[in-house]
Amino acid sequence: TYKIIGGDQKQYGPVTAEELRQWIAEGRLSGESLILTQDGGTWQHLSALPEFADALRSQVGAPPVVGRTISADQVLTDEPEVCIGECLGVGWRFFASDAAFVFAVVLVVGVLNLVMAFTPFIGGIVHLLLSGVLTGGLYLACLRRMRGEPAAVGDVFAGFKLCFVQLMLAGALTTILTQIGFMVCIVPGIFLTVAWIFALPLAADKRLEFWSAMELSRKVVTRVWFKMFLLLVVAFLPVIAFNIFSGIKTGMMIYGMWAEANSDVMRLLEVFKQHSAELMAAGVKLALVGQAVLIVNMLFAVGALLHAYENLFGPRKP
């Protein structure tokens, strides 16, 4: 049996060799992970043990991520830094310097999310379960590129191999809970959206378990919540503006039908049936335009968001 230091800097074990091979396959461990054998001795890198060489070789296709491990205690102790202007500037420069790559990865993820969302019957469930995996892969691919590491467009699918379950759970759970927050009251929904903004990057980049990623994101972002809120508002202003426009347009359509029904609830149901095709067509059109706006917006926003992530969770400046 062995003891291991995970990506969250916590000690696990004793665990068997088979369990460790499974964790390696899931991307939770790398050759740089620290391990202690049953015989004791000193902690050493996992790559130093020949019995795990074959399992580690299967990770060759995934380039090692600089600074993958993270100390939650250190992150929470250090003073968080978020400079809105700097993040926005980096976001623009990242896109301008590598436009083809950024456009390709954002387009792939955007189109796949759109296809899942509009798949009949099961589309909503599939989108809920897989959108977090795809978005986590997008963040990971862009982080590698920003760090000067090799990264290809196909790396947006890395989440399916490296940490599928954790990204799926982080994406689905944050979506469900934030939607509940918006339904109960808008303010909790906004707070949770901002607080959990880095749950997916943490799960993909640092290989944290979904709840650990959500909690670490919440604890760190809460300390700079208003700055992160302002950064997200500015970075995603086109998406926010379109959603406001979409809400107003939808509200006007409903108000028009209410007026047509002469404020009669029973009559309103009949009016809805008469205009159901029109409503559906308008909804599809707004969804398609909204997704196009999001794709264009992400070209710039992804770099700004990930620079803030690096400031909060990356190596600290000396």
PDB file of C-alpha atoms in Angstrom:
ATOM      1  CA  THR A   1       0.000   0.000   0.000  1.00  0.00           C
ATOM      2  CA  TYR A   2       0.957   3.631  -0.453  1.00  0.00           C
ATOM      3  CA  LYS A   3       0.258   7.117   0.814  1.00  0.00           C
ATOM      4  CA  ILE A   4      -0.123   9.936  -1.693  1.00  0.00           C
ATOM      5  CA  ILE A   5      -0.286  13.729  -1.725  1.00  0.00           C
ATOM      6  CA  GLY A   6      -3.171  14.753  -3.974  1.00  0.00           C
ATOM      7  CA  GLY A   7      -3.530  17.847  -6.123  1.00  0.00           C
ATOM      8  CA  ASP A   8      -5.240  19.582  -3.196  1.00  0.00           C
ATOM      9  CA  GLN A   9      -2.098  18.981  -1.091  1.00  0.00           C
ATOM     10  CA  LYS A  10      -3.986  16.617   1.216  1.00  0.00           C
ATOM     11  CA  GLN A  11      -2.613  13.214   2.189  1.00  0.00           C
ATOM     12  CA  TYR A  12      -4.535  10.113   1.141  1.00  0.00           C
ATOM     13  CA  GLY A  13      -3.993   6.505   2.051  1.00  0.00           C
ATOM     14  CA  PRO A  14      -3.148   3.864   2.595  1.00  0.00           C
ATOM     15  CA  VAL A  15      -4.272   2.979  -0.941  1.00  0.00           C
ATOM     16  CA  THR A  16      -3.462   0.055  -3.168  1.00  0.00           C
ATOM     17  CA  ALA A  17      -1.433   0.115  -6.368  1.00  0.00           C
ATOM     18  CA  GLU A  18      -4.586  -0.602  -8.367  1.00  0.00           C
ATOM     19  CA  GLU A  19      -6.359   2.391  -6.851  1.00  0.00           C
ATOM     20  CA  LEU A  20      -3.385   4.588  -7.718  1.00  0.00           C
ATOM     21  CA  ARG A  21      -3.416   3.375 -11.329  1.00  0.00           C
ATOM     22  CA  GLN A  22      -7.092   4.256 -11.510  1.00  0.00           C
ATOM     23  CA  TRP A  23      -6.399   7.742 -10.152  1.00  0.00           C
ATOM     24  CA  ILE A  24      -3.609   8.179 -12.702  1.00  0.00           C
ATOM     25  CA  ALA A  25      -6.014   7.174 -15.496  1.00  0.00           C
ATOM     26  CA  GLU A  26      -8.542   9.715 -14.210  1.00  0.00           C
ATOM     27  CA  GLY A  27      -5.892  12.448 -14.272  1.00  0.00           C
ATOM     28  CA  ARG A  28      -5.977  12.948 -10.507  1.00  0.00           C
ATOM     29  CA  LEU A  29      -2.274  12.081 -10.197  1.00  0.00           C
ATOM     30  CA  SER A  30       0.776  12.761 -12.344  1.00  0.00           C
ATOM     31  CA  GLY A  31       4.432  11.813 -12.330  1.00  0.00           C
ATOM     32  CA  GLU A  32       5.087  14.828 -10.113  1.00  0.00           C
ATOM     33  CA  SER A  33       2.688  13.666  -7.386  1.00  0.00           C
ATOM     34  CA  LEU A  34       4.424  12.785  -4.120  1.00  0.00           C
ATOM     35  CA  ILE A  35       4.152   9.207  -2.842  1.00  0.00           C
ATOM     36  CA  LEU A  36       5.285   7.269   0.226  1.00  0.00           C
ATOM     37  CA  THR A  37       5.636   3.491   0.090  1.00  0.00           C
ATOM     38  CA  GLN A  38       4.562   1.104   2.820  1.00  0.00           C
ATOM     39  CA  ASP A  39       8.200   0.652   3.789  1.00  0.00           C
ATOM     40  CA  GLY A  40       8.386   4.256   4.813  1.00  0.00           C
ATOM     41  CA  GLY A  41      11.459   6.234   3.875  1.00  0.00           C
ATOM     42  CA  THR A  42      11.091   9.595   2.174  1.00  0.00           C
ATOM     43  CA  TRP A  43       8.457  11.086  -0.048  1.00  0.00           C
ATOM     44  CA  GLN A  44       9.328  10.803  -3.735  1.00  0.00           C
ATOM     45  CA  HIS A  45       7.788  11.554  -7.097  1.00  0.00           C
ATOM     46  CA  LEU A  46       5.369   8.955  -8.428  1.00  0.00           C
ATOM     47  CA  SER A  47       7.436   8.739 -11.619  1.00  0.00           C
ATOM     48  CA  ALA A  48      10.318   7.271  -9.572  1.00  0.00           C
ATOM     49  CA  LEU A  49       8.391   4.034  -8.965  1.00  0.00           C
ATOM     50  CA  PRO A  50       8.709   1.628 -11.913  1.00  0.00           C
ATOM     51  CA  GLU A  51       5.439  -0.168 -11.136  1.00  0.00           C
ATOM     52  CA  PHE A  52       3.505   2.918 -12.262  1.00  0.00           C
ATOM     53  CA  ALA A  53       5.540   3.650 -15.393  1.00  0.00           C
ATOM     54  CA  ASP A  54       3.004   2.104 -17.773  1.00  0.00           C
ATOM     55  CA  ALA A  55       0.095   3.982 -16.203  1.00  0.00           C
ATOM     56  CA  LEU A  56       1.964   7.288 -16.367  1.00  0.00           C
ATOM     57  CA  ARG A  57       2.934   6.741 -19.994  1.00  0.00           C
ATOM     58  CA  SER A  58      -0.773   6.811 -20.868  1.00  0.00           C
ATOM     59  CA  GLN A  59      -0.741  10.483 -19.872  1.00  0.00           C
ATOM     60  CA  VAL A  60       1.874  11.413 -22.454  1.00  0.00           C
ATOM     61  CA  GLY A  61      -0.829  12.816 -24.710  1.00  0.00           C
ATOM     62  CA  ALA A  62      -1.728  15.338 -22.028  1.00  0.00           C
ATOM     63  CA  PRO A  63       1.133  17.825 -21.483  1.00  0.00           C
ATOM     64  CA  PRO A  64       1.913  18.458 -17.806  1.00  0.00           C
ATOM     65  CA  VAL A  65       0.326  21.573 -16.441  1.00  0.00           C
ATOM     66  CA  VAL A  66       2.610  24.066 -14.746  1.00  0.00           C
ATOM     67  CA  GLY A  67       1.605  24.595 -11.142  1.00  0.00           C
ATOM     68  CA  ARG A  68      -1.090  21.907 -11.205  1.00  0.00           C
ATOM     69  CA  THR A  69      -0.836  21.217  -7.475  1.00  0.00           C
ATOM     70  CA  ILE A  70      -2.251  23.801  -5.149  1.00  0.00           C
ATOM     71  CA  SER A  71      -2.196  24.495  -1.440  1.00  0.00           C
ATOM     72  CA  ALA A  72      -5.657  25.609  -0.391  1.00  0.00           C
ATOM     73  CA  ASP A  73      -4.306  26.940   2.905  1.00  0.00           C
ATOM     74  CA  GLN A  74      -1.748  29.105   1.111  1.00  0.00           C
ATOM     75  CA  VAL A  75      -4.298  30.434  -1.369  1.00  0.00           C
ATOM     76  CA  LEU A  76      -6.656  31.357   1.456  1.00  0.00           C
ATOM     77  CA  THR A  77      -3.818  32.940   3.460  1.00  0.00           C
ATOM     78  CA  ASP A  78      -2.415  35.063   0.631  1.00  0.00           C
ATOM     79  CA  GLU A  79      -4.037  38.378  -0.184  1.00  0.00           C
ATOM     80  CA  PRO A  80      -6.131  37.898  -3.355  1.00  0.00           C
ATOM     81  CA  GLU A  81      -5.317  40.162  -6.279  1.00  0.00           C
ATOM     82  CA  VAL A  82      -7.699  41.113  -9.081  1.00  0.00           C
ATOM     83  CA  CYS A  83      -6.949  44.109 -11.295  1.00  0.00           C
ATOM     84  CA  ILE A  84      -9.901  44.619 -13.639  1.00  0.00           C
ATOM     85  CA  GLY A  85      -8.035  46.733 -16.169  1.00  0.00           C
ATOM     86  CA  GLU A  86      -5.117  44.329 -16.300  1.00  0.00           C
ATOM     87  CA  CYS A  87      -7.409  41.311 -16.792  1.00  0.00           C
ATOM     88  CA  LEU A  88      -9.295  43.023 -19.613  1.00  0.00           C
ATOM     89  CA  GLY A  89      -6.030  44.020 -21.281  1.00  0.00           C
ATOM     90  CA  VAL A  90      -4.640  40.487 -21.070  1.00  0.00           C
ATOM     91  CA  GLY A  91      -7.899  39.097 -22.435  1.00  0.00           C
ATOM     92  CA  TRP A  92      -7.675  41.276 -25.524  1.00  0.00           C
ATOM     93  CA  ARG A  93      -3.945  40.606 -26.058  1.00  0.00           C
ATOM     94  CA  PHE A  94      -4.451  36.863 -25.694  1.00  0.00           C
ATOM     95  CA  PHE A  95      -7.086  36.873 -28.414  1.00  0.00           C
ATOM     96  CA  ALA A  96      -5.157  39.267 -30.660  1.00  0.00           C
ATOM     97  CA  SER A  97      -1.938  37.242 -30.413  1.00  0.00           C
ATOM     98  CA  ASP A  98      -3.541  33.805 -30.956  1.00  0.00           C
ATOM     99  CA  ALA A  99      -6.833  34.572 -32.672  1.00  0.00           C
ATOM    100  CA  ALA A 100      -7.058  31.406 -34.771  1.00  0.00           C
ATOM    101  CA  PHE A 101      -6.647  29.096 -31.776  1.00  0.00           C
ATOM    102  CA  VAL A 102      -9.001  31.041 -29.500  1.00  0.00           C
ATOM    103  CA  PHE A 103     -11.644  31.277 -32.219  1.00  0.00           C
ATOM    104  CA  ALA A 104     -11.412  27.545 -32.961  1.00  0.00           C
ATOM    105  CA  VAL A 105     -11.705  26.303 -29.366  1.00  0.00           C
ATOM    106  CA  VAL A 106     -14.499  28.739 -28.473  1.00  0.00           C
ATOM    107  CA  LEU A 107     -16.406  27.879 -31.651  1.00  0.00           C
ATOM    108  CA  VAL A 108     -16.104  24.116 -31.090  1.00  0.00           C
ATOM    109  CA  VAL A 109     -17.420  24.337 -27.536  1.00  0.00           C
ATOM    110  CA  GLY A 110     -20.119  26.849 -28.462  1.00  0.00           C
ATOM    111  CA  VAL A 111     -21.455  24.777 -31.365  1.00  0.00           C
ATOM    112  CA  LEU A 112     -21.446  21.557 -29.317  1.00  0.00           C
ATOM    113  CA  ASN A 113     -23.312  23.260 -26.476  1.00  0.00           C
ATOM    114  CA  LEU A 114     -25.853  24.550 -28.984  1.00  0.00           C
ATOM    115  CA  VAL A 115     -26.339  21.111 -30.529  1.00  0.00           C
ATOM    116  CA  MET A 116     -26.820  19.510 -27.111  1.00  0.00           C
ATOM    117  CA  ALA A 117     -29.274  22.179 -25.991  1.00  0.00           C
ATOM    118  CA  PHE A 118     -31.470  21.702 -29.088  1.00  0.00           C
ATOM    119  CA  THR A 119     -31.370  17.899 -29.186  1.00  0.00           C
ATOM    120  CA  PRO A 120     -35.001  16.755 -28.778  1.00  0.00           C
ATOM    121  CA  PHE A 121     -36.125  15.098 -25.525  1.00  0.00           C
ATOM    122  CA  ILE A 122     -32.698  14.462 -23.928  1.00  0.00           C
ATOM    123  CA  GLY A 123     -30.914  17.651 -24.997  1.00  0.00           C
ATOM    124  CA  GLY A 124     -31.463  19.515 -21.728  1.00  0.00           C
ATOM    125  CA  ILE A 125     -30.125  16.679 -19.588  1.00  0.00           C
ATOM    126  CA  VAL A 126     -27.155  16.009 -21.879  1.00  0.00           C
ATOM    127  CA  HIS A 127     -26.293  19.710 -21.916  1.00  0.00           C
ATOM    128  CA  LEU A 128     -26.529  19.906 -18.134  1.00  0.00           C
ATOM    129  CA  LEU A 129     -24.168  16.937 -17.703  1.00  0.00           C
ATOM    130  CA  LEU A 130     -21.629  17.650 -20.445  1.00  0.00           C
ATOM    131  CA  SER A 131     -21.410  21.424 -20.770  1.00  0.00           C
ATOM    132  CA  GLY A 132     -19.190  21.616 -17.684  1.00  0.00           C
ATOM    133  CA  VAL A 133     -16.825  19.007 -19.126  1.00  0.00           C
ATOM    134  CA  LEU A 134     -16.519  20.921 -22.397  1.00  0.00           C
ATOM    135  CA  THR A 135     -16.146  24.302 -20.716  1.00  0.00           C
ATOM    136  CA  GLY A 136     -13.522  22.883 -18.353  1.00  0.00           C
ATOM    137  CA  GLY A 137     -11.631  21.559 -21.379  1.00  0.00           C
ATOM    138  CA  LEU A 138     -11.865  24.986 -23.018  1.00  0.00           C
ATOM    139  CA  TYR A 139     -10.377  26.639 -19.928  1.00  0.00           C
ATOM    140  CA  LEU A 140      -7.616  24.037 -19.722  1.00  0.00           C
ATOM    141  CA  ALA A 141      -6.660  24.409 -23.400  1.00  0.00           C
ATOM    142  CA  CYS A 142      -6.529  28.198 -23.111  1.00  0.00           C
ATOM    143  CA  LEU A 143      -4.563  28.044 -19.851  1.00  0.00           C
ATOM    144  CA  ARG A 144      -1.941  25.855 -21.499  1.00  0.00           C
ATOM    145  CA  ARG A 145      -1.679  28.272 -24.403  1.00  0.00           C
ATOM    146  CA  MET A 146      -1.409  31.282 -22.081  1.00  0.00           C
ATOM    147  CA  ARG A 147       1.366  29.546 -20.144  1.00  0.00           C
ATOM    148  CA  GLY A 148       3.337  28.864 -23.297  1.00  0.00           C
ATOM    149  CA  GLU A 149       2.671  25.126 -23.219  1.00  0.00           C
ATOM    150  CA  PRO A 150       1.725  23.088 -26.295  1.00  0.00           C
ATOM    151  CA  ALA A 151      -2.025  22.986 -26.794  1.00  0.00           C
ATOM    152  CA  ALA A 152      -4.211  22.003 -29.731  1.00  0.00           C
ATOM    153  CA  VAL A 153      -7.878  22.560 -30.509  1.00  0.00           C
ATOM    154  CA  GLY A 154      -8.573  18.924 -29.608  1.00  0.00           C
ATOM    155  CA  ASP A 155      -7.538  19.660 -26.016  1.00  0.00           C
ATOM    156  CA  VAL A 156     -11.024  21.044 -25.392  1.00  0.00           C
ATOM    157  CA  PHE A 157     -11.986  17.368 -25.029  1.00  0.00           C
ATOM    158  CA  ALA A 158      -9.237  16.698 -22.449  1.00  0.00           C
ATOM    159  CA  GLY A 159     -11.767  16.914 -19.637  1.00  0.00           C
ATOM    160  CA  PHE A 160     -13.432  13.706 -20.825  1.00  0.00           C
ATOM    161  CA  LYS A 161     -10.191  11.824 -20.181  1.00  0.00           C
ATOM    162  CA  LEU A 162      -8.562  13.652 -17.299  1.00  0.00           C
ATOM    163  CA  CYS A 163     -11.385  14.531 -14.894  1.00  0.00           C
ATOM    164  CA  PHE A 164     -14.729  13.742 -16.511  1.00  0.00           C
ATOM    165  CA  VAL A 165     -16.697  12.976 -13.336  1.00  0.00           C
ATOM    166  CA  GLN A 166     -15.426  15.987 -11.394  1.00  0.00           C
ATOM    167  CA  LEU A 167     -16.120  18.449 -14.237  1.00  0.00           C
ATOM    168  CA  MET A 168     -19.526  16.923 -14.874  1.00  0.00           C
ATOM    169  CA  LEU A 169     -20.521  17.221 -11.224  1.00  0.00           C
ATOM    170  CA  ALA A 170     -19.053  20.709 -10.812  1.00  0.00           C
ATOM    171  CA  GLY A 171     -20.807  21.959 -13.949  1.00  0.00           C
ATOM    172  CA  ALA A 172     -24.168  20.359 -13.204  1.00  0.00           C
ATOM    173  CA  LEU A 173     -24.258  21.237  -9.510  1.00  0.00           C
ATOM    174  CA  THR A 174     -23.248  24.885  -9.931  1.00  0.00           C
ATOM    175  CA  THR A 175     -25.830  25.277 -12.713  1.00  0.00           C
ATOM    176  CA  ILE A 176     -28.663  23.723 -10.690  1.00  0.00           C
ATOM    177  CA  LEU A 177     -27.901  25.631  -7.484  1.00  0.00           C
ATOM    178  CA  THR A 178     -27.453  28.999  -9.209  1.00  0.00           C
ATOM    179  CA  GLN A 179     -30.731  28.519 -11.087  1.00  0.00           C
ATOM    180  CA  ILE A 180     -32.459  27.772  -7.782  1.00  0.00           C
ATOM    181  CA  GLY A 181     -30.868  30.951  -6.421  1.00  0.00           C
ATOM    182  CA  PHE A 182     -32.262  32.987  -9.331  1.00  0.00           C
ATOM    183  CA  MET A 183     -35.745  31.474  -8.870  1.00  0.00           C
ATOM    184  CA  VAL A 184     -35.807  32.115  -5.124  1.00  0.00           C
ATOM    185  CA  CYS A 185     -34.376  35.596  -5.451  1.00  0.00           C
ATOM    186  CA  ILE A 186     -32.132  37.153  -8.080  1.00  0.00           C
ATOM    187  CA  VAL A 187     -29.449  38.229  -5.590  1.00  0.00           C
ATOM    188  CA  PRO A 188     -28.455  34.696  -4.408  1.00  0.00           C
ATOM    189  CA  GLY A 189     -28.243  33.590  -8.034  1.00  0.00           C
ATOM    190  CA  ILE A 190     -25.906  36.458  -8.910  1.00  0.00           C
ATOM    191  CA  PHE A 191     -23.773  35.843  -5.825  1.00  0.00           C
ATOM    192  CA  LEU A 192     -23.349  32.129  -6.558  1.00  0.00           C
ATOM    193  CA  THR A 193     -22.637  32.721 -10.250  1.00  0.00           C
ATOM    194  CA  VAL A 194     -19.714  34.958  -9.329  1.00  0.00           C
ATOM    195  CA  ALA A 195     -18.546  32.889  -6.339  1.00  0.00           C
ATOM    196  CA  TRP A 196     -18.348  29.628  -8.327  1.00  0.00           C
ATOM    197  CA  ILE A 197     -16.899  31.132 -11.506  1.00  0.00           C
ATOM    198  CA  PHE A 198     -13.581  29.309 -11.001  1.00  0.00           C
ATOM    199  CA  ALA A 199     -14.967  25.906  -9.984  1.00  0.00           C
ATOM    200  CA  LEU A 200     -14.460  24.443 -13.474  1.00  0.00           C
ATOM    201  CA  PRO A 201     -10.922  25.820 -13.994  1.00  0.00           C
ATOM    202  CA  LEU A 202      -9.909  24.494 -10.572  1.00  0.00           C
ATOM    203  CA  ALA A 203     -11.327  21.040 -11.308  1.00  0.00           C
ATOM    204  CA  ALA A 204      -9.672  20.916 -14.750  1.00  0.00           C
ATOM    205  CA  ASP A 205      -6.354  22.603 -13.994  1.00  0.00           C
ATOM    206  CA  LYS A 206      -5.667  21.621 -10.382  1.00  0.00           C
ATOM    207  CA  ARG A 207      -7.538  18.285 -10.509  1.00  0.00           C
ATOM    208  CA  LEU A 208      -9.601  19.150  -7.430  1.00  0.00           C
ATOM    209  CA  GLU A 209     -12.705  17.159  -6.624  1.00  0.00           C
ATOM    210  CA  PHE A 210     -15.894  18.980  -7.587  1.00  0.00           C
ATOM    211  CA  TRP A 211     -16.912  20.080  -4.092  1.00  0.00           C
ATOM    212  CA  SER A 212     -13.364  21.103  -3.145  1.00  0.00           C
ATOM    213  CA  ALA A 213     -13.185  23.170  -6.355  1.00  0.00           C
ATOM    214  CA  MET A 214     -16.533  24.827  -5.657  1.00  0.00           C
ATOM    215  CA  GLU A 215     -15.629  25.581  -2.053  1.00  0.00           C
ATOM    216  CA  LEU A 216     -12.162  26.947  -2.836  1.00  0.00           C
ATOM    217  CA  SER A 217     -13.594  29.140  -5.597  1.00  0.00           C
ATOM    218  CA  ARG A 218     -16.297  30.445  -3.269  1.00  0.00           C
ATOM    219  CA  LYS A 219     -13.937  31.162  -0.373  1.00  0.00           C
ATOM    220  CA  VAL A 220     -11.372  33.003  -2.486  1.00  0.00           C
ATOM    221  CA  VAL A 221     -13.778  34.897  -4.754  1.00  0.00           C
ATOM    222  CA  THR A 222     -15.905  36.018  -1.795  1.00  0.00           C
ATOM    223  CA  ARG A 223     -12.924  38.060  -0.595  1.00  0.00           C
ATOM    224  CA  VAL A 224     -12.843  39.975  -3.892  1.00  0.00           C
ATOM    225  CA  TRP A 225     -16.473  39.458  -4.878  1.00  0.00           C
ATOM    226  CA  PHE A 226     -17.284  42.999  -6.003  1.00  0.00           C
ATOM    227  CA  LYS A 227     -14.158  43.228  -8.155  1.00  0.00           C
ATOM    228  CA  MET A 228     -14.958  39.881  -9.775  1.00  0.00           C
ATOM    229  CA  PHE A 229     -18.572  40.971 -10.260  1.00  0.00           C
ATOM    230  CA  LEU A 230     -17.451  44.148 -12.028  1.00  0.00           C
ATOM    231  CA  LEU A 231     -14.929  42.191 -14.122  1.00  0.00           C
ATOM    232  CA  LEU A 232     -17.616  39.751 -15.256  1.00  0.00           C
ATOM    233  CA  VAL A 233     -20.075  42.565 -16.009  1.00  0.00           C
ATOM    234  CA  VAL A 234     -17.549  44.378 -18.190  1.00  0.00           C
ATOM    235  CA  ALA A 235     -16.112  41.234 -19.799  1.00  0.00           C
ATOM    236  CA  PHE A 236     -19.546  39.792 -20.612  1.00  0.00           C
ATOM    237  CA  LEU A 237     -21.338  43.078 -21.318  1.00  0.00           C
ATOM    238  CA  PRO A 238     -22.521  41.998 -24.815  1.00  0.00           C
ATOM    239  CA  VAL A 239     -24.083  38.818 -23.388  1.00  0.00           C
ATOM    240  CA  ILE A 240     -25.707  40.727 -20.526  1.00  0.00           C
ATOM    241  CA  ALA A 241     -27.073  43.367 -22.905  1.00  0.00           C
ATOM    242  CA  PHE A 242     -28.516  40.716 -25.226  1.00  0.00           C
ATOM    243  CA  ASN A 243     -30.134  38.843 -22.325  1.00  0.00           C
ATOM    244  CA  ILE A 244     -31.787  42.081 -21.197  1.00  0.00           C
ATOM    245  CA  PHE A 245     -32.994  42.702 -24.759  1.00  0.00           C
ATOM    246  CA  SER A 246     -34.230  39.106 -25.013  1.00  0.00           C
ATOM    247  CA  GLY A 247     -36.111  39.390 -21.728  1.00  0.00           C
ATOM    248  CA  ILE A 248     -37.763  42.658 -22.779  1.00  0.00           C
ATOM    249  CA  LYS A 249     -38.760  41.241 -26.174  1.00  0.00           C
ATOM    250  CA  THR A 250     -40.212  38.101 -24.595  1.00  0.00           C
ATOM    251  CA  GLY A 251     -42.049  40.172 -22.020  1.00  0.00           C
ATOM    252  CA  MET A 252     -43.548  42.379 -24.722  1.00  0.00           C
ATOM    253  CA  MET A 253     -44.801  39.318 -26.598  1.00  0.00           C
ATOM    254  CA  ILE A 254     -46.441  37.950 -23.469  1.00  0.00           C
ATOM    255  CA  TYR A 255     -47.936  41.348 -22.658  1.00  0.00           C
ATOM    256  CA  GLY A 256     -49.346  41.552 -26.177  1.00  0.00           C
ATOM    257  CA  MET A 257     -51.064  38.184 -25.753  1.00  0.00           C
ATOM    258  CA  TRP A 258     -52.337  39.253 -22.344  1.00  0.00           C
ATOM    259  CA  ALA A 259     -53.876  42.319 -23.944  1.00  0.00           C
ATOM    260  CA  GLU A 260     -55.312  40.184 -26.752  1.00  0.00           C
ATOM    261  CA  ALA A 261     -56.931  37.969 -24.113  1.00  0.00           C
ATOM    262  CA  ASN A 262     -58.463  41.061 -22.456  1.00  0.00           C
ATOM    263  CA  SER A 263     -56.724  40.153 -19.177  1.00  0.00           C
ATOM    264  CA  ASP A 264     -58.706  36.922 -18.980  1.00  0.00           C
ATOM    265  CA  VAL A 265     -56.562  34.046 -17.677  1.00  0.00           C
ATOM    266  CA  MET A 266     -58.682  31.346 -19.328  1.00  0.00           C
ATOM    267  CA  ARG A 267     -58.682  33.254 -22.612  1.00  0.00           C
ATOM    268  CA  LEU A 268     -54.898  33.686 -22.280  1.00  0.00           C
ATOM    269  CA  LEU A 269     -54.400  29.906 -22.521  1.00  0.00           C
ATOM    270  CA  GLU A 270     -56.242  29.861 -25.829  1.00  0.00           C
ATOM    271  CA  VAL A 271     -54.191  32.781 -27.123  1.00  0.00           C
ATOM    272  CA  PHE A 272     -50.996  30.949 -26.147  1.00  0.00           C
ATOM    273  CA  LYS A 273     -52.132  27.921 -28.140  1.00  0.00           C
ATOM    274  CA  GLN A 274     -52.898  30.081 -31.162  1.00  0.00           C
ATOM    275  CA  HIS A 275     -49.468  31.713 -31.058  1.00  0.00           C
ATOM    276  CA  SER A 276     -47.488  28.641 -29.938  1.00  0.00           C
ATOM    277  CA  ALA A 277     -45.672  28.279 -33.266  1.00  0.00           C
ATOM    278  CA  GLU A 278     -44.807  31.970 -33.277  1.00  0.00           C
ATOM    279  CA  LEU A 279     -43.534  31.783 -29.696  1.00  0.00           C
ATOM    280  CA  MET A 280     -41.418  28.723 -30.445  1.00  0.00           C
ATOM    281  CA  ALA A 281     -39.896  30.308 -33.543  1.00  0.00           C
ATOM    282  CA  ALA A 282     -39.080  33.472 -31.611  1.00  0.00           C
ATOM    283  CA  GLY A 283     -37.542  31.438 -28.785  1.00  0.00           C
ATOM    284  CA  VAL A 284     -35.341  29.440 -31.150  1.00  0.00           C
ATOM    285  CA  LYS A 285     -34.227  32.598 -32.948  1.00  0.00           C
ATOM    286  CA  LEU A 286     -33.324  34.327 -29.681  1.00  0.00           C
ATOM    287  CA  ALA A 287     -31.442  31.239 -28.469  1.00  0.00           C
ATOM    288  CA  LEU A 288     -29.424  31.005 -31.696  1.00  0.00           C
ATOM    289  CA  VAL A 289     -28.551  34.687 -31.676  1.00  0.00           C
ATOM    290  CA  GLY A 290     -27.753  34.496 -27.971  1.00  0.00           C
ATOM    291  CA  GLN A 291     -25.330  31.608 -28.528  1.00  0.00           C
ATOM    292  CA  ALA A 292     -23.666  33.529 -31.372  1.00  0.00           C
ATOM    293  CA  VAL A 293     -23.255  36.558 -29.106  1.00  0.00           C
ATOM    294  CA  LEU A 294     -21.776  34.335 -26.377  1.00  0.00           C
ATOM    295  CA  ILE A 295     -19.256  32.789 -28.796  1.00  0.00           C
ATOM    296  CA  VAL A 296     -18.093  36.195 -30.000  1.00  0.00           C
ATOM    297  CA  ASN A 297     -17.982  37.494 -26.427  1.00  0.00           C
ATOM    298  CA  MET A 298     -15.941  34.510 -25.188  1.00  0.00           C
ATOM    299  CA  LEU A 299     -13.179  35.261 -27.708  1.00  0.00           C
ATOM    300  CA  PHE A 300     -12.205  38.177 -25.508  1.00  0.00           C
ATOM    301  CA  ALA A 301     -13.655  37.219 -22.140  1.00  0.00           C
ATOM    302  CA  VAL A 302     -11.932  33.832 -21.742  1.00  0.00           C
ATOM    303  CA  GLY A 303      -8.470  35.411 -21.535  1.00  0.00           C
ATOM    304  CA  ALA A 304      -9.623  38.041 -19.042  1.00  0.00           C
ATOM    305  CA  LEU A 305     -11.296  35.437 -16.864  1.00  0.00           C
ATOM    306  CA  LEU A 306      -8.309  33.081 -16.892  1.00  0.00           C
ATOM    307  CA  HIS A 307      -5.864  35.867 -16.078  1.00  0.00           C
ATOM    308  CA  ALA A 308      -7.929  36.602 -12.970  1.00  0.00           C
ATOM    309  CA  TYR A 309      -7.812  32.866 -12.204  1.00  0.00           C
ATOM    310  CA  GLU A 310      -4.018  32.832 -12.485  1.00  0.00           C
ATOM    311  CA  ASN A 311      -3.777  35.857 -10.181  1.00  0.00           C
ATOM    312  CA  LEU A 312      -5.928  34.175  -7.547  1.00  0.00           C
ATOM    313  CA  PHE A 313      -4.839  30.549  -7.771  1.00  0.00           C
ATOM    314  CA  GLY A 314      -1.542  30.523  -9.654  1.00  0.00           C
ATOM    315  CA  PRO A 315       2.005  30.942  -8.345  1.00  0.00           C
ATOM    316  CA  ARG A 316       2.333  34.067  -6.234  1.00  0.00           C
ATOM    317  CA  LYS A 317       4.531  36.883  -7.454  1.00  0.00           C
ATOM    318  CA  PRO A 318       7.717  37.334  -5.379  1.00  0.00           C
TER     319      PRO A 318
END
